[in-house]
Amino acid sequence: MPKRFDWGGETAALRAGRVDVAFVWLPADLGGLHSEIVHTEPRVVGLPAGHPLASAEGVSIMDVKDEPLMWTDRAPRAWVDWWAVNPRPDGSAPRWGPTNDNVEEMLEQVAEGAAICFAPSSMALYYARPGLSWVPLTDVEPLRVALAWADGGPLVEAFAAIVRALAGVRRTSAASPRPR
């Protein structure tokens, strides 16, 4: 049965045996787990619709460096910092905005004008809503998703093979190095 975890909770669920396999947004501590990167995608910045940059074709991380940025204290700090691009290219820290517990809460606060957020470009398709504008973030690393699992029984191996085939990924080893 599929399960949803907010803000990096997938690896804890794998280690606790609550799930057999998970799609994990990196970076994550995948030490001791099998993993394969199966997807990458560019990042976007979520802005309130009335924001001066809301209609831009793309923005730099430095264009939004002084904007309050949504974040969560429910994920490991290294994960939060990577997603937030902390530190910025000039060495500065983000201007932290309100915290949130899940995607829906984050997007509600962005639409209300409380802060901006960084997200995968697919959010622009799946979380389109009034009051919110998605603009490509042009100068940061893309996001990566790994398929991860603790033990590779036949069902997990079959699932991994299907994902690998759909994603066009060649298997390199049974246990991958820890992605950062």
PDB file of N, CA and C in Angstrom, residues 115-152:
ATOM      1  N   ALA A 115       5.903  34.155   2.351  1.00  0.00           N
ATOM      2  CA  ALA A 115       7.262  33.801   1.980  1.00  0.00           C
ATOM      3  C   ALA A 115       7.244  33.191   0.582  1.00  0.00           C
ATOM      4  N   ILE A 116       8.440  32.824   0.100  1.00  0.00           N
ATOM      5  CA  ILE A 116       8.573  32.081  -1.149  1.00  0.00           C
ATOM      6  C   ILE A 116       8.988  30.659  -0.806  1.00  0.00           C
ATOM      7  N   CYS A 117       9.015  29.782  -1.811  1.00  0.00           N
ATOM      8  CA  CYS A 117       9.503  28.425  -1.588  1.00  0.00           C
ATOM      9  C   CYS A 117      10.284  27.958  -2.804  1.00  0.00           C
ATOM     10  N   PHE A 118      11.144  26.982  -2.619  1.00  0.00           N
ATOM     11  CA  PHE A 118      11.827  26.304  -3.716  1.00  0.00           C
ATOM     12  C   PHE A 118      11.226  24.916  -3.815  1.00  0.00           C
ATOM     13  N   ALA A 119      11.066  24.433  -5.041  1.00  0.00           N
ATOM     14  CA  ALA A 119      10.379  23.158  -5.240  1.00  0.00           C
ATOM     15  C   ALA A 119      10.830  22.529  -6.556  1.00  0.00           C
ATOM     16  N   PRO A 120      10.479  21.259  -6.756  1.00  0.00           N
ATOM     17  CA  PRO A 120      10.737  20.624  -8.045  1.00  0.00           C
ATOM     18  C   PRO A 120       9.814  21.217  -9.115  1.00  0.00           C
ATOM     19  N   SER A 121      10.287  21.245 -10.357  1.00  0.00           N
ATOM     20  CA  SER A 121       9.482  21.832 -11.427  1.00  0.00           C
ATOM     21  C   SER A 121       8.144  21.113 -11.616  1.00  0.00           C
ATOM     22  N   SER A 122       8.065  19.849 -11.245  1.00  0.00           N
ATOM     23  CA  SER A 122       6.799  19.117 -11.380  1.00  0.00           C
ATOM     24  C   SER A 122       5.698  19.710 -10.499  1.00  0.00           C
ATOM     25  N   MET A 123       6.063  20.444  -9.451  1.00  0.00           N
ATOM     26  CA  MET A 123       5.032  21.064  -8.606  1.00  0.00           C
ATOM     27  C   MET A 123       4.225  22.083  -9.393  1.00  0.00           C
ATOM     28  N   ALA A 124       4.837  22.694 -10.403  1.00  0.00           N
ATOM     29  CA  ALA A 124       4.106  23.657 -11.217  1.00  0.00           C
ATOM     30  C   ALA A 124       2.948  22.983 -11.955  1.00  0.00           C
ATOM     31  N   LEU A 125       3.083  21.700 -12.250  1.00  0.00           N
ATOM     32  CA  LEU A 125       2.008  20.960 -12.907  1.00  0.00           C
ATOM     33  C   LEU A 125       0.965  20.457 -11.920  1.00  0.00           C
ATOM     34  N   TYR A 126       1.428  19.919 -10.819  1.00  0.00           N
ATOM     35  CA  TYR A 126       0.533  19.230  -9.892  1.00  0.00           C
ATOM     36  C   TYR A 126      -0.024  20.115  -8.787  1.00  0.00           C
ATOM     37  N   TYR A 127       0.578  21.291  -8.582  1.00  0.00           N
ATOM     38  CA  TYR A 127       0.104  22.182  -7.533  1.00  0.00           C
ATOM     39  C   TYR A 127      -0.188  23.575  -8.094  1.00  0.00           C
ATOM     40  N   ALA A 128      -0.780  23.617  -9.280  1.00  0.00           N
ATOM     41  CA  ALA A 128      -1.210  24.895  -9.845  1.00  0.00           C
ATOM     42  C   ALA A 128      -2.425  25.365  -9.051  1.00  0.00           C
ATOM     43  N   ARG A 129      -2.440  26.631  -8.707  1.00  0.00           N
ATOM     44  CA  ARG A 129      -3.563  27.164  -7.946  1.00  0.00           C
ATOM     45  C   ARG A 129      -3.584  28.677  -8.052  1.00  0.00           C
ATOM     46  N   PRO A 130      -4.735  29.284  -7.852  1.00  0.00           N
ATOM     47  CA  PRO A 130      -4.799  30.743  -7.868  1.00  0.00           C
ATOM     48  C   PRO A 130      -3.923  31.320  -6.750  1.00  0.00           C
ATOM     49  N   GLY A 131      -3.330  32.453  -7.036  1.00  0.00           N
ATOM     50  CA  GLY A 131      -2.520  33.129  -6.025  1.00  0.00           C
ATOM     51  C   GLY A 131      -1.080  32.671  -5.970  1.00  0.00           C
ATOM     52  N   LEU A 132      -0.712  31.705  -6.814  1.00  0.00           N
ATOM     53  CA  LEU A 132       0.626  31.136  -6.770  1.00  0.00           C
ATOM     54  C   LEU A 132       1.225  31.126  -8.166  1.00  0.00           C
ATOM     55  N   SER A 133       2.475  31.532  -8.282  1.00  0.00           N
ATOM     56  CA  SER A 133       3.171  31.535  -9.562  1.00  0.00           C
ATOM     57  C   SER A 133       4.461  30.738  -9.425  1.00  0.00           C
ATOM     58  N   TRP A 134       4.769  29.928 -10.424  1.00  0.00           N
ATOM     59  CA  TRP A 134       5.992  29.121 -10.441  1.00  0.00           C
ATOM     60  C   TRP A 134       6.945  29.681 -11.490  1.00  0.00           C
ATOM     61  N   VAL A 135       8.187  29.961 -11.096  1.00  0.00           N
ATOM     62  CA  VAL A 135       9.183  30.536 -11.996  1.00  0.00           C
ATOM     63  C   VAL A 135      10.438  29.666 -11.921  1.00  0.00           C
ATOM     64  N   PRO A 136      11.032  29.295 -13.071  1.00  0.00           N
ATOM     65  CA  PRO A 136      12.256  28.494 -13.038  1.00  0.00           C
ATOM     66  C   PRO A 136      13.370  29.181 -12.257  1.00  0.00           C
ATOM     67  N   LEU A 137      14.045  28.416 -11.440  1.00  0.00           N
ATOM     68  CA  LEU A 137      15.232  28.858 -10.705  1.00  0.00           C
ATOM     69  C   LEU A 137      16.412  28.429 -11.567  1.00  0.00           C
ATOM     70  N   THR A 138      17.107  29.381 -12.142  1.00  0.00           N
ATOM     71  CA  THR A 138      17.995  29.104 -13.270  1.00  0.00           C
ATOM     72  C   THR A 138      19.413  28.665 -12.928  1.00  0.00           C
ATOM     73  N   ASP A 139      19.901  28.897 -11.738  1.00  0.00           N
ATOM     74  CA  ASP A 139      21.332  28.695 -11.496  1.00  0.00           C
ATOM     75  C   ASP A 139      21.642  27.836 -10.276  1.00  0.00           C
ATOM     76  N   VAL A 140      20.815  26.841 -10.032  1.00  0.00           N
ATOM     77  CA  VAL A 140      21.067  25.922  -8.921  1.00  0.00           C
ATOM     78  C   VAL A 140      21.030  24.479  -9.442  1.00  0.00           C
ATOM     79  N   GLU A 141      21.607  23.590  -8.664  1.00  0.00           N
ATOM     80  CA  GLU A 141      21.617  22.179  -9.038  1.00  0.00           C
ATOM     81  C   GLU A 141      20.193  21.651  -9.181  1.00  0.00           C
ATOM     82  N   PRO A 142      20.008  20.715 -10.095  1.00  0.00           N
ATOM     83  CA  PRO A 142      18.681  20.091 -10.180  1.00  0.00           C
ATOM     84  C   PRO A 142      18.437  19.196  -8.969  1.00  0.00           C
ATOM     85  N   LEU A 143      17.189  18.887  -8.747  1.00  0.00           N
ATOM     86  CA  LEU A 143      16.803  17.974  -7.683  1.00  0.00           C
ATOM     87  C   LEU A 143      16.956  16.545  -8.179  1.00  0.00           C
ATOM     88  N   ARG A 144      17.269  15.645  -7.253  1.00  0.00           N
ATOM     89  CA  ARG A 144      17.445  14.242  -7.616  1.00  0.00           C
ATOM     90  C   ARG A 144      16.573  13.381  -6.712  1.00  0.00           C
ATOM     91  N   VAL A 145      16.051  12.320  -7.311  1.00  0.00           N
ATOM     92  CA  VAL A 145      15.225  11.359  -6.580  1.00  0.00           C
ATOM     93  C   VAL A 145      15.899   9.998  -6.702  1.00  0.00           C
ATOM     94  N   ALA A 146      16.042   9.321  -5.562  1.00  0.00           N
ATOM     95  CA  ALA A 146      16.596   7.964  -5.555  1.00  0.00           C
ATOM     96  C   ALA A 146      15.493   6.980  -5.204  1.00  0.00           C
ATOM     97  N   LEU A 147      15.571   5.812  -5.779  1.00  0.00           N
ATOM     98  CA  LEU A 147      14.776   4.681  -5.333  1.00  0.00           C
ATOM     99  C   LEU A 147      15.633   4.001  -4.282  1.00  0.00           C
ATOM    100  N   ALA A 148      15.085   3.772  -3.100  1.00  0.00           N
ATOM    101  CA  ALA A 148      15.871   3.204  -1.999  1.00  0.00           C
ATOM    102  C   ALA A 148      15.112   2.063  -1.343  1.00  0.00           C
ATOM    103  N   TRP A 149      15.876   1.087  -0.818  1.00  0.00           N
ATOM    104  CA  TRP A 149      15.282  -0.046  -0.109  1.00  0.00           C
ATOM    105  C   TRP A 149      16.313  -0.640   0.824  1.00  0.00           C
ATOM    106  N   ALA A 150      15.829  -1.308   1.859  1.00  0.00           N
ATOM    107  CA  ALA A 150      16.727  -1.910   2.848  1.00  0.00           C
ATOM    108  C   ALA A 150      17.116  -3.324   2.449  1.00  0.00           C
ATOM    109  N   ASP A 151      16.151  -4.173   2.193  1.00  0.00           N
ATOM    110  CA  ASP A 151      16.413  -5.557   1.820  1.00  0.00           C
ATOM    111  C   ASP A 151      15.757  -5.827   0.482  1.00  0.00           C
ATOM    112  N   GLY A 152      16.439  -6.593  -0.355  1.00  0.00           N
ATOM    113  CA  GLY A 152      15.963  -6.774  -1.713  1.00  0.00           C
ATOM    114  C   GLY A 152      15.294  -8.103  -1.979  1.00  0.00           C
TER     115      GLY A 152
END
